[in-house]
Amino acid sequence: MIFLSAKTQQLLRRVCSSSAAVRWRSAQLRLFCSSSPDDQEKPPPSILRHLTSKIKATGPISVAEYMREVLTNPVTGYYVKNNMLGPDGDFITSPEISQIFGELLGVWVISEWMGAGRPEQLQLVELGPGKGSLACDIIRVFSQLRSVLGDASVSLHLVEVSPTLSRLQAQNLTGTSSREADAEDEPVYRSGETAAGLPVSWYRRLDDIPTGFSVFLAHEFFDALPVHKFQRTEKGWREVMVDIDPEKPEQLRFVIAPSPTLASSTLVHADERRDHVEVCAEGGVIVQQLVRRIVEGGGAALIADYGHDGTKTDTFRGFRGHQLHDVLTSPGSADLTADVDFSFLRRMAGVGVACLGPVTQRTFLKNMGIDARLQVLLRNCSDASTRKQLISSYDMLTNSAHMGERFHFLGLLHRSRFAKPEKVSGLKLEKKSPLQLPVAGFTELSFS
Ligand code: SAH
């Protein structure tokens, strides 16, 4: 809290002191689990069939292509077909664990909007919204702070590849008010309105969202994007590919490409010291799109995920039935994921925006006032089991042994955000702050 501007502190006080009822969500942690319990339907064999016929026709495929097909193939993809979040699903994420998470991110969004001089328009854009819980919690904060938002025109824009999840998001955010687009190729494939009248639109691609001042949120989105894998060999960098096992034609195996591929020649950084690296080229492209939009239309982005700073090697893994799951076995039946390389994302962001962090989730949430919010909820709650739940979900989010240190927050901000304030209200700096940093949540400022 010591680094927050006075205005952000006021926002936090208002949200944190709200005695709005505790809203409960369910249970398991994605990091330790995922995917289908044993009794769940077996995956359709068609993903494996589709992949093996592709490999037979054109040769081994890259790990990125494998991951993209398994997760987001429009017919058989894991994300496209499943509702994997929640008590009956495969894993759970921070917004599902506690309402406080979304409330604090809601304060961050408004604080950035204020820091930018309260533009007339505020587009909240979420990439990969899951069940829509984060957006629901943020919208509740918007309603609480309606007087702060004044006459600003606020809208919600969701980038979601999964029709199944988009229906669930629509149900949670707009009740029965949403409509699907008439034509399949419409950029806005679904639209609706929240109970408070806030317009909500669904897109398949970030590029289809209208330009203008936007705050972008990506929570556990980048880890689901496909990674290329590369191995250092005596002959130089070679790409890891997925092939059919010649001994067992129903099984896949990893092979090393005998000669350089376009990806291995272009995606490995010249100064790379590790022997094995994963590069999420698609993540890099999305960061560049975010940067362009922030530079041109104003705004900020907050990327939160588990990851590292260019230090880890082999993190590609699957989760199914609360257990680690072999990534090549029963493709489509398990979530596939790879840790986010934040150093790569920062490099891709370039110098157009200011990069903040990454800071750990624990640091970010503590700076955002999670302790104060917990205390208020506890004060207003007399039920012993609910109090216990509140404390355990707080612990899950912040404890270093759980999600506190594994998850990181990276901020991308318009550079004008750091211009010397000319007595602009909303950018008043804390006298005691050694860095005079007016961005909520971050304690460290550095420019890429
Ligand atoms: N942010 C949510 C859900 C995380 S799961 C939470 O934290 O609870 C990943 C989400 O990203 C899902 O909604 C999934 O359908 C979506 N997704 C995965 N790949 C995507 C892609 N390439 N384009 C758009 N959405 C994608």
CSV table of C-alpha atoms and ligand atoms in Angstrom, one decimal:
chain,number,residue,atom,x,y,z
A,1,MET,CA,0.0,0.0,0.0
A,2,ILE,CA,2.8,2.4,0.6
A,3,PHE,CA,3.4,2.8,-3.1
A,4,LEU,CA,-0.1,3.6,-4.0
A,5,SER,CA,-1.3,7.1,-5.0
A,6,ALA,CA,-3.7,8.7,-2.6
A,7,LYS,CA,-6.6,8.3,-5.1
A,8,THR,CA,-6.0,4.6,-5.5
A,9,GLN,CA,-5.9,4.3,-1.7
A,10,GLN,CA,-9.3,6.0,-1.6
A,11,LEU,CA,-10.7,3.5,-4.1
A,12,LEU,CA,-9.3,0.6,-2.1
A,13,ARG,CA,-10.8,1.9,1.1
A,14,ARG,CA,-14.2,2.1,-0.6
A,15,VAL,CA,-14.0,-1.4,-2.1
A,16,CYS,CA,-12.3,-3.0,0.9
A,17,SER,CA,-14.8,-1.6,3.4
A,18,SER,CA,-17.7,-2.9,1.4
A,19,SER,CA,-19.6,-5.5,3.4
A,20,ALA,CA,-21.0,-7.2,0.3
A,21,ALA,CA,-21.7,-10.8,1.0
A,22,VAL,CA,-18.9,-13.3,0.7
A,23,ARG,CA,-19.4,-15.2,-2.6
A,24,TRP,CA,-18.3,-18.8,-2.6
A,25,ARG,CA,-16.5,-20.7,-5.2
A,26,SER,CA,-15.1,-24.1,-5.2
A,27,ALA,CA,-12.1,-26.0,-4.6
A,28,GLN,CA,-9.1,-27.5,-6.3
A,29,LEU,CA,-5.9,-25.9,-7.4
A,30,ARG,CA,-4.9,-26.1,-11.1
A,31,LEU,CA,-1.2,-26.5,-10.2
A,32,PHE,CA,-1.8,-29.7,-8.4
A,33,CYS,CA,-4.5,-31.2,-10.5
A,34,SER,CA,-6.6,-31.0,-13.5
A,35,SER,CA,-8.7,-33.0,-15.9
A,36,SER,CA,-11.2,-35.6,-15.8
A,37,PRO,CA,-11.9,-37.9,-13.0
A,38,ASP,CA,-11.8,-41.6,-14.0
A,39,ASP,CA,-15.5,-41.8,-14.6
A,40,GLN,CA,-15.5,-38.9,-17.0
A,41,GLU,CA,-16.1,-39.6,-20.7
A,42,LYS,CA,-13.1,-40.9,-22.5
A,43,PRO,CA,-11.9,-38.4,-25.1
A,44,PRO,CA,-13.1,-38.9,-28.6
A,45,PRO,CA,-10.4,-40.9,-30.4
A,46,SER,CA,-10.7,-38.5,-33.3
A,47,ILE,CA,-8.0,-36.1,-32.0
A,48,LEU,CA,-5.4,-38.8,-32.1
A,49,ARG,CA,-6.7,-40.0,-35.4
A,50,HIS,CA,-6.6,-36.5,-36.8
A,51,LEU,CA,-3.0,-36.0,-35.6
A,52,THR,CA,-1.7,-39.3,-36.8
A,53,SER,CA,-3.2,-38.8,-40.3
A,54,LYS,CA,-1.7,-35.4,-40.4
A,55,ILE,CA,1.8,-36.7,-39.4
A,56,LYS,CA,1.5,-39.6,-41.9
A,57,ALA,CA,0.7,-37.1,-44.7
A,58,THR,CA,3.3,-34.4,-44.0
A,59,GLY,CA,5.7,-35.7,-41.4
A,60,PRO,CA,6.3,-34.9,-37.7
A,61,ILE,CA,4.6,-31.7,-36.4
A,62,SER,CA,6.0,-29.1,-34.1
A,63,VAL,CA,5.1,-29.1,-30.4
A,64,ALA,CA,3.4,-25.8,-31.0
A,65,GLU,CA,1.2,-27.3,-33.7
A,66,TYR,CA,0.4,-30.3,-31.5
A,67,MET,CA,-0.5,-28.1,-28.6
A,68,ARG,CA,-2.7,-25.8,-30.8
A,69,GLU,CA,-4.5,-28.8,-32.3
A,70,VAL,CA,-5.1,-30.5,-29.0
A,71,LEU,CA,-6.3,-27.4,-27.1
A,72,THR,CA,-8.1,-25.3,-29.7
A,73,ASN,CA,-9.0,-27.4,-32.8
A,74,PRO,CA,-12.4,-25.9,-33.6
A,75,VAL,CA,-14.1,-29.4,-33.6
A,76,THR,CA,-12.2,-31.5,-31.1
A,77,GLY,CA,-10.1,-29.1,-29.0
A,78,TYR,CA,-9.9,-29.5,-25.3
A,79,TYR,CA,-10.9,-25.9,-24.6
A,80,VAL,CA,-13.5,-25.9,-27.3
A,81,LYS,CA,-15.4,-28.9,-26.0
A,82,ASN,CA,-14.9,-28.8,-22.3
A,83,ASN,CA,-16.0,-26.8,-19.3
A,84,MET,CA,-12.8,-27.6,-17.3
A,85,LEU,CA,-13.1,-25.1,-14.6
A,86,GLY,CA,-14.9,-25.5,-11.2
A,87,PRO,CA,-15.9,-28.2,-8.8
A,88,ASP,CA,-17.0,-30.6,-11.5
A,89,GLY,CA,-14.3,-29.7,-13.9
A,90,ASP,CA,-10.5,-30.1,-14.2
A,91,PHE,CA,-8.8,-27.3,-12.4
A,92,ILE,CA,-9.4,-24.0,-10.5
A,93,THR,CA,-7.8,-20.6,-10.8
A,94,SER,CA,-7.4,-17.6,-8.5
A,95,PRO,CA,-10.6,-15.8,-9.6
A,96,GLU,CA,-12.5,-19.1,-8.8
A,97,ILE,CA,-10.8,-19.4,-5.4
A,98,SER,CA,-11.7,-16.0,-4.0
A,99,GLN,CA,-13.8,-13.0,-5.0
A,100,ILE,CA,-11.1,-10.8,-3.5
A,101,PHE,CA,-8.8,-11.5,-6.4
A,102,GLY,CA,-11.2,-10.0,-8.9
A,103,GLU,CA,-12.2,-7.1,-6.7
A,104,LEU,CA,-8.6,-6.0,-6.3
A,105,LEU,CA,-8.0,-6.3,-10.1
A,106,GLY,CA,-11.1,-4.2,-10.5
A,107,VAL,CA,-9.5,-1.5,-8.4
A,108,TRP,CA,-6.4,-1.8,-10.5
A,109,VAL,CA,-8.4,-1.2,-13.7
A,110,ILE,CA,-10.1,1.9,-12.4
A,111,SER,CA,-6.9,3.2,-10.9
A,112,GLU,CA,-5.2,2.9,-14.3
A,113,TRP,CA,-8.1,4.6,-16.0
A,114,MET,CA,-7.8,7.5,-13.5
A,115,GLY,CA,-4.0,7.6,-13.9
A,116,ALA,CA,-4.6,8.1,-17.6
A,117,GLY,CA,-6.7,11.2,-16.9
A,118,ARG,CA,-10.2,9.6,-16.8
A,119,PRO,CA,-10.7,9.1,-20.6
A,120,GLU,CA,-14.4,9.3,-21.7
A,121,GLN,CA,-14.2,5.6,-22.8
A,122,LEU,CA,-13.1,2.6,-20.8
A,123,GLN,CA,-13.0,-0.8,-22.6
A,124,LEU,CA,-12.2,-3.6,-20.3
A,125,VAL,CA,-10.8,-6.5,-22.4
A,126,GLU,CA,-10.2,-9.9,-20.9
A,127,LEU,CA,-8.3,-12.6,-22.8
A,128,GLY,CA,-9.4,-16.2,-22.0
A,129,PRO,CA,-12.1,-15.4,-19.4
A,130,GLY,CA,-12.8,-19.0,-18.3
A,131,LYS,CA,-16.2,-19.0,-16.5
A,132,GLY,CA,-16.3,-15.2,-16.5
A,133,SER,CA,-15.8,-15.0,-12.7
A,134,LEU,CA,-13.0,-12.5,-12.8
A,135,ALA,CA,-15.1,-10.2,-15.1
A,136,CYS,CA,-18.1,-10.6,-12.8
A,137,ASP,CA,-16.1,-9.5,-9.7
A,138,ILE,CA,-14.6,-6.6,-11.6
A,139,ILE,CA,-18.0,-5.4,-12.8
A,140,ARG,CA,-19.3,-5.5,-9.3
A,141,VAL,CA,-16.5,-3.1,-8.3
A,142,PHE,CA,-17.4,-0.9,-11.3
A,143,SER,CA,-21.0,-0.7,-9.9
A,144,GLN,CA,-19.7,0.1,-6.4
A,145,LEU,CA,-17.5,2.9,-7.9
A,146,ARG,CA,-20.1,4.1,-10.4
A,147,SER,CA,-19.7,7.6,-9.0
A,148,VAL,CA,-15.9,7.5,-9.6
A,149,LEU,CA,-16.5,6.4,-13.2
A,150,GLY,CA,-18.9,9.2,-13.7
A,151,ASP,CA,-20.2,9.5,-17.3
A,152,ALA,CA,-17.4,7.3,-18.8
A,153,SER,CA,-18.7,4.9,-21.4
A,154,VAL,CA,-17.7,1.5,-20.0
A,155,SER,CA,-17.9,-1.7,-22.0
A,156,LEU,CA,-16.6,-5.3,-21.6
A,157,HIS,CA,-14.9,-7.2,-24.4
A,158,LEU,CA,-14.0,-10.9,-24.1
A,159,VAL,CA,-11.6,-12.9,-26.3
A,160,GLU,CA,-12.7,-16.5,-26.1
A,161,VAL,CA,-12.0,-19.4,-28.5
A,162,SER,CA,-14.4,-21.8,-26.8
A,163,PRO,CA,-18.1,-21.7,-27.7
A,164,THR,CA,-18.8,-23.9,-24.6
A,165,LEU,CA,-17.1,-21.4,-22.3
A,166,SER,CA,-18.5,-18.4,-24.0
A,167,ARG,CA,-22.0,-19.7,-23.3
A,168,LEU,CA,-21.1,-20.1,-19.7
A,169,GLN,CA,-19.6,-16.6,-19.5
A,170,ALA,CA,-22.7,-15.2,-21.1
A,171,GLN,CA,-24.9,-16.9,-18.5
A,172,ASN,CA,-22.8,-15.6,-15.6
A,173,LEU,CA,-22.4,-12.1,-16.9
A,174,THR,CA,-25.6,-11.4,-18.8
A,175,GLY,CA,-28.1,-14.0,-17.7
A,176,THR,CA,-30.4,-14.8,-20.6
A,177,SER,CA,-29.8,-11.5,-22.4
A,178,SER,CA,-27.0,-12.5,-24.8
A,179,ARG,CA,-27.5,-13.3,-28.5
A,180,GLU,CA,-25.3,-15.2,-30.9
A,181,ALA,CA,-24.4,-13.5,-34.2
A,182,ASP,CA,-26.4,-14.4,-37.2
A,183,ALA,CA,-23.4,-15.2,-39.4
A,184,GLU,CA,-20.6,-17.5,-38.3
A,185,ASP,CA,-17.8,-15.2,-39.5
A,186,GLU,CA,-19.0,-12.1,-37.6
A,187,PRO,CA,-16.1,-10.6,-35.6
A,188,VAL,CA,-18.5,-10.2,-32.6
A,189,TYR,CA,-19.9,-13.7,-32.3
A,190,ARG,CA,-22.0,-13.0,-29.3
A,191,SER,CA,-23.2,-9.9,-27.5
A,192,GLY,CA,-25.3,-9.0,-24.5
A,193,GLU,CA,-25.7,-6.7,-21.5
A,194,THR,CA,-25.1,-7.1,-17.8
A,195,ALA,CA,-28.0,-6.4,-15.4
A,196,ALA,CA,-26.5,-3.0,-14.8
A,197,GLY,CA,-26.7,-2.3,-18.6
A,198,LEU,CA,-23.0,-2.7,-19.4
A,199,PRO,CA,-22.5,-3.9,-23.0
A,200,VAL,CA,-20.6,-7.2,-23.4
A,201,SER,CA,-19.1,-8.5,-26.7
A,202,TRP,CA,-17.4,-11.8,-27.5
A,203,TYR,CA,-14.6,-12.2,-30.1
A,204,ARG,CA,-12.3,-15.0,-31.3
A,205,ARG,CA,-9.4,-12.7,-31.9
A,206,LEU,CA,-7.9,-9.7,-30.1
A,207,ASP,CA,-7.5,-7.9,-33.5
A,208,ASP,CA,-11.3,-7.7,-33.9
A,209,ILE,CA,-11.8,-5.5,-30.8
A,210,PRO,CA,-12.5,-1.8,-31.5
A,211,THR,CA,-9.7,0.5,-30.9
A,212,GLY,CA,-9.7,3.1,-28.1
A,213,PHE,CA,-8.6,3.4,-24.5
A,214,SER,CA,-8.6,-0.2,-23.1
A,215,VAL,CA,-7.4,-2.0,-20.0
A,216,PHE,CA,-6.4,-5.6,-21.0
A,217,LEU,CA,-6.4,-8.5,-18.5
A,218,ALA,CA,-4.9,-12.0,-19.2
A,219,HIS,CA,-5.1,-14.4,-16.3
A,220,GLU,CA,-3.9,-17.9,-17.0
A,221,PHE,CA,-4.2,-17.2,-20.7
A,222,PHE,CA,-0.6,-17.1,-21.9
A,223,ASP,CA,0.2,-20.5,-20.4
A,224,ALA,CA,-2.4,-22.1,-22.7
A,225,LEU,CA,-0.8,-20.8,-25.9
A,226,PRO,CA,1.3,-23.1,-27.9
A,227,VAL,CA,5.1,-23.3,-27.4
A,228,HIS,CA,7.8,-24.4,-29.7
A,229,LYS,CA,10.5,-26.6,-28.0
A,230,PHE,CA,14.2,-26.5,-28.9
A,231,GLN,CA,17.1,-28.7,-28.0
A,232,ARG,CA,20.8,-27.6,-28.1
A,233,THR,CA,22.7,-30.3,-30.0
A,234,GLU,CA,26.3,-30.7,-31.2
A,235,LYS,CA,25.1,-29.4,-34.6
A,236,GLY,CA,23.3,-26.4,-33.1
A,237,TRP,CA,19.7,-25.8,-32.1
A,238,ARG,CA,17.2,-28.3,-33.3
A,239,GLU,CA,13.4,-28.3,-32.9
A,240,VAL,CA,11.6,-31.0,-30.9
A,241,MET,CA,8.8,-32.5,-33.0
A,242,VAL,CA,5.9,-34.9,-32.4
A,243,ASP,CA,5.9,-38.1,-34.5
A,244,ILE,CA,4.1,-41.5,-34.5
A,245,ASP,CA,5.9,-44.2,-32.5
A,246,PRO,CA,7.0,-46.7,-35.1
A,247,GLU,CA,6.7,-49.6,-32.6
A,248,LYS,CA,3.2,-48.6,-31.5
A,249,PRO,CA,1.2,-46.8,-34.2
A,250,GLU,CA,-1.5,-45.7,-31.7
A,251,GLN,CA,1.1,-43.8,-29.8
A,252,LEU,CA,3.0,-40.5,-30.3
A,253,ARG,CA,6.6,-39.8,-29.3
A,254,PHE,CA,9.0,-36.8,-29.4
A,255,VAL,CA,11.8,-36.7,-32.0
A,256,ILE,CA,14.5,-34.1,-32.7
A,257,ALA,CA,14.4,-32.6,-36.2
A,258,PRO,CA,17.5,-33.7,-38.1
A,259,SER,CA,18.1,-30.3,-39.6
A,260,PRO,CA,17.1,-26.7,-38.6
A,261,THR,CA,13.4,-25.7,-39.0
A,262,LEU,CA,12.3,-22.1,-39.7
A,263,ALA,CA,11.3,-21.9,-36.0
A,264,SER,CA,14.7,-23.2,-34.7
A,265,SER,CA,16.5,-20.8,-37.0
A,266,THR,CA,14.5,-17.7,-35.9
A,267,LEU,CA,13.1,-18.1,-32.4
A,268,VAL,CA,16.0,-19.0,-30.2
A,269,HIS,CA,17.7,-15.9,-28.8
A,270,ALA,CA,21.3,-15.5,-29.9
A,271,ASP,CA,22.6,-15.2,-26.3
A,272,GLU,CA,20.7,-18.3,-25.1
A,273,ARG,CA,22.6,-20.2,-22.5
A,274,ARG,CA,20.2,-23.0,-21.7
A,275,ASP,CA,20.3,-26.4,-23.4
A,276,HIS,CA,16.6,-26.7,-23.8
A,277,VAL,CA,14.1,-23.8,-24.4
A,278,GLU,CA,10.4,-23.3,-25.0
A,279,VAL,CA,9.3,-20.3,-27.0
A,280,CYS,CA,5.7,-19.1,-27.2
A,281,ALA,CA,5.8,-17.2,-30.5
A,282,GLU,CA,2.0,-16.7,-30.4
A,283,GLY,CA,2.3,-15.1,-27.0
A,284,GLY,CA,5.0,-12.8,-28.4
A,285,VAL,CA,2.6,-11.7,-31.2
A,286,ILE,CA,-0.2,-11.1,-28.8
A,287,VAL,CA,2.0,-8.9,-26.6
A,288,GLN,CA,3.0,-6.9,-29.6
A,289,GLN,CA,-0.7,-6.4,-30.5
A,290,LEU,CA,-1.3,-5.3,-26.9
A,291,VAL,CA,1.6,-2.8,-27.1
A,292,ARG,CA,0.4,-1.4,-30.4
A,293,ARG,CA,-3.1,-0.9,-29.0
A,294,ILE,CA,-1.8,0.7,-25.8
A,295,VAL,CA,0.5,3.1,-27.8
A,296,GLU,CA,-2.3,4.1,-30.2
A,297,GLY,CA,-5.4,4.1,-28.1
A,298,GLY,CA,-4.0,4.5,-24.6
A,299,GLY,CA,-4.4,2.0,-21.7
A,300,ALA,CA,-2.6,-0.7,-19.9
A,301,ALA,CA,-2.3,-4.5,-19.8
A,302,LEU,CA,-1.9,-6.8,-16.8
A,303,ILE,CA,-0.6,-10.3,-17.6
A,304,ALA,CA,-0.8,-12.8,-14.7
A,305,ASP,CA,0.3,-16.4,-14.9
A,306,TYR,CA,2.7,-19.0,-13.6
A,307,GLY,CA,6.1,-18.6,-15.1
A,308,HIS,CA,9.8,-17.7,-15.0
A,309,ASP,CA,12.2,-15.1,-16.2
A,310,GLY,CA,14.0,-17.0,-18.9
A,311,THR,CA,15.5,-19.6,-16.5
A,312,LYS,CA,13.4,-22.7,-16.8
A,313,THR,CA,13.8,-25.4,-19.5
A,314,ASP,CA,11.2,-28.2,-19.9
A,315,THR,CA,7.9,-27.0,-18.4
A,316,PHE,CA,5.5,-28.5,-21.0
A,317,ARG,CA,3.1,-30.7,-19.1
A,318,GLY,CA,-0.4,-32.1,-18.9
A,319,PHE,CA,-2.9,-32.3,-16.0
A,320,ARG,CA,-5.6,-34.8,-15.7
A,321,GLY,CA,-7.5,-36.2,-12.7
A,322,HIS,CA,-5.6,-34.2,-10.2
A,323,GLN,CA,-2.3,-35.7,-11.5
A,324,LEU,CA,0.4,-34.8,-13.9
A,325,HIS,CA,-0.5,-36.4,-17.2
A,326,ASP,CA,1.8,-37.4,-20.0
A,327,VAL,CA,1.4,-34.8,-22.7
A,328,LEU,CA,1.3,-37.3,-25.6
A,329,THR,CA,-1.1,-39.8,-24.1
A,330,SER,CA,-4.8,-39.5,-24.9
A,331,PRO,CA,-4.5,-36.0,-26.5
A,332,GLY,CA,-7.6,-33.9,-25.8
A,333,SER,CA,-8.3,-35.6,-22.5
A,334,ALA,CA,-6.0,-33.4,-20.4
A,335,ASP,CA,-5.1,-29.7,-20.1
A,336,LEU,CA,-1.7,-28.9,-21.7
A,337,THR,CA,0.3,-26.0,-20.4
A,338,ALA,CA,3.8,-24.5,-20.3
A,339,ASP,CA,5.2,-21.9,-17.9
A,340,VAL,CA,5.2,-18.4,-19.3
A,341,ASP,CA,8.6,-16.9,-20.1
A,342,PHE,CA,8.2,-13.4,-18.8
A,343,SER,CA,11.6,-12.3,-20.0
A,344,PHE,CA,10.5,-13.2,-23.6
A,345,LEU,CA,7.3,-11.3,-23.2
A,346,ARG,CA,9.2,-8.2,-22.0
A,347,ARG,CA,11.5,-8.5,-24.9
A,348,MET,CA,8.6,-8.8,-27.4
A,349,ALA,CA,7.0,-5.7,-25.7
A,350,GLY,CA,10.0,-3.6,-26.8
A,351,VAL,CA,10.4,0.0,-25.9
A,352,GLY,CA,6.9,1.3,-26.9
A,353,VAL,CA,5.5,0.8,-23.5
A,354,ALA,CA,6.8,0.7,-19.9
A,355,CYS,CA,7.0,-2.8,-18.5
A,356,LEU,CA,6.4,-3.2,-14.8
A,357,GLY,CA,7.5,-6.4,-13.0
A,358,PRO,CA,7.0,-9.2,-13.1
A,359,VAL,CA,6.2,-9.2,-9.4
A,360,THR,CA,4.9,-12.2,-7.5
A,361,GLN,CA,1.2,-12.6,-6.9
A,362,ARG,CA,1.9,-12.3,-3.2
A,363,THR,CA,3.6,-8.9,-3.7
A,364,PHE,CA,1.0,-7.7,-6.1
A,365,LEU,CA,-2.0,-8.7,-4.0
A,366,LYS,CA,-0.4,-7.4,-0.8
A,367,ASN,CA,0.3,-4.1,-2.5
A,368,MET,CA,-3.3,-4.0,-3.6
A,369,GLY,CA,-4.6,-4.3,0.0
A,370,ILE,CA,-5.6,-7.9,0.2
A,371,ASP,CA,-5.0,-8.0,4.0
A,372,ALA,CA,-7.4,-5.1,4.6
A,373,ARG,CA,-10.1,-6.7,2.4
A,374,LEU,CA,-9.8,-10.0,4.2
A,375,GLN,CA,-10.2,-8.3,7.6
A,376,VAL,CA,-13.4,-6.5,6.5
A,377,LEU,CA,-14.9,-9.8,5.1
A,378,LEU,CA,-14.0,-11.5,8.4
A,379,ARG,CA,-15.4,-8.8,10.5
A,380,ASN,CA,-18.7,-9.1,8.6
A,381,CYS,CA,-18.9,-12.8,8.8
A,382,SER,CA,-19.8,-14.8,11.9
A,383,ASP,CA,-20.2,-18.3,10.4
A,384,ALA,CA,-17.2,-20.3,11.5
A,385,SER,CA,-16.8,-22.5,8.4
A,386,THR,CA,-17.1,-19.4,6.0
A,387,ARG,CA,-14.4,-17.7,8.0
A,388,LYS,CA,-12.2,-20.7,7.7
A,389,GLN,CA,-12.8,-20.8,4.0
A,390,LEU,CA,-12.0,-17.1,3.7
A,391,ILE,CA,-8.7,-17.6,5.5
A,392,SER,CA,-7.7,-20.7,3.5
A,393,SER,CA,-8.5,-19.1,0.2
A,394,TYR,CA,-6.4,-16.0,1.2
A,395,ASP,CA,-3.6,-18.4,2.1
A,396,MET,CA,-3.9,-20.2,-1.2
A,397,LEU,CA,-3.6,-17.0,-3.1
A,398,THR,CA,-0.8,-15.4,-1.2
A,399,ASN,CA,1.2,-18.1,0.6
A,400,SER,CA,4.6,-18.7,-1.0
A,401,ALA,CA,4.1,-22.4,-0.8
A,402,HIS,CA,0.9,-22.2,-2.9
A,403,MET,CA,0.2,-19.6,-5.5
A,404,GLY,CA,1.9,-16.6,-3.9
A,405,GLU,CA,5.3,-17.1,-5.5
A,406,ARG,CA,4.5,-19.3,-8.5
A,407,PHE,CA,2.2,-16.7,-10.1
A,408,HIS,CA,3.6,-13.4,-11.4
A,409,PHE,CA,2.1,-10.1,-12.6
A,410,LEU,CA,3.5,-8.2,-15.6
A,411,GLY,CA,2.2,-4.7,-16.4
A,412,LEU,CA,2.4,-2.9,-19.7
A,413,LEU,CA,1.7,0.8,-19.5
A,414,HIS,CA,1.5,3.7,-21.8
A,415,ARG,CA,4.6,5.7,-21.4
A,416,SER,CA,2.7,8.9,-20.8
A,417,ARG,CA,1.7,7.3,-17.5
A,418,PHE,CA,5.1,8.2,-16.2
A,419,ALA,CA,5.4,11.7,-17.5
A,420,LYS,CA,6.1,14.1,-14.7
A,421,PRO,CA,2.7,15.0,-13.3
A,422,GLU,CA,1.7,18.6,-13.8
A,423,LYS,CA,-0.4,18.7,-10.6
A,424,VAL,CA,-2.9,16.3,-12.1
A,425,SER,CA,-5.3,15.0,-9.5
A,426,GLY,CA,-5.1,11.2,-9.4
A,427,LEU,CA,-1.4,11.1,-9.9
A,428,LYS,CA,-0.5,12.6,-6.5
A,429,LEU,CA,2.4,10.7,-5.3
A,430,GLU,CA,3.0,9.3,-1.8
A,431,LYS,CA,5.6,11.5,0.0
A,432,LYS,CA,7.4,8.6,1.5
A,433,SER,CA,7.6,6.4,-1.6
A,434,PRO,CA,11.3,6.1,-2.5
A,435,LEU,CA,10.4,5.4,-6.1
A,436,GLN,CA,7.4,7.7,-6.3
A,437,LEU,CA,5.6,5.0,-8.2
A,438,PRO,CA,2.0,5.7,-8.9
A,439,VAL,CA,1.0,2.3,-10.4
A,440,ALA,CA,-1.0,0.2,-8.0
A,441,GLY,CA,0.2,-3.3,-7.3
A,442,PHE,CA,3.9,-2.9,-8.4
A,443,THR,CA,6.7,-1.9,-6.2
A,444,GLU,CA,9.4,-1.8,-8.8
A,445,LEU,CA,9.6,0.3,-11.9
A,446,SER,CA,11.8,-0.4,-14.9
A,447,PHE,CA,11.6,0.4,-18.5
A,448,SER,CA,12.3,-2.3,-21.2
B,1,SAH,N1,-8.8,-16.7,-17.1
B,1,SAH,C1,-9.6,-17.7,-16.6
B,1,SAH,C2,-9.5,-19.0,-17.4
B,1,SAH,C3,-8.2,-19.6,-17.7
B,1,SAH,S1,-8.3,-21.1,-18.7
B,1,SAH,C4,-9.3,-18.0,-15.2
B,1,SAH,O1,-8.2,-17.6,-14.7
B,1,SAH,O2,-10.1,-18.6,-14.5
B,1,SAH,C5,-7.8,-20.5,-20.3
B,1,SAH,C6,-8.9,-19.7,-21.0
B,1,SAH,O3,-8.3,-19.2,-22.2
B,1,SAH,C7,-10.1,-20.4,-21.4
B,1,SAH,O4,-11.2,-19.6,-21.3
B,1,SAH,C8,-9.8,-20.9,-22.8
B,1,SAH,O5,-10.9,-21.2,-23.5
B,1,SAH,C9,-9.1,-19.6,-23.3
B,1,SAH,N2,-8.2,-19.8,-24.5
B,1,SAH,C10,-7.3,-20.7,-24.6
B,1,SAH,N3,-6.6,-20.5,-25.8
B,1,SAH,C11,-7.2,-19.5,-26.4
B,1,SAH,C12,-6.9,-18.8,-27.6
B,1,SAH,N4,-6.0,-19.2,-28.4
B,1,SAH,N5,-7.7,-17.7,-27.9
B,1,SAH,C13,-8.7,-17.3,-27.1
B,1,SAH,N6,-9.0,-17.9,-25.9
B,1,SAH,C14,-8.2,-19.0,-25.5
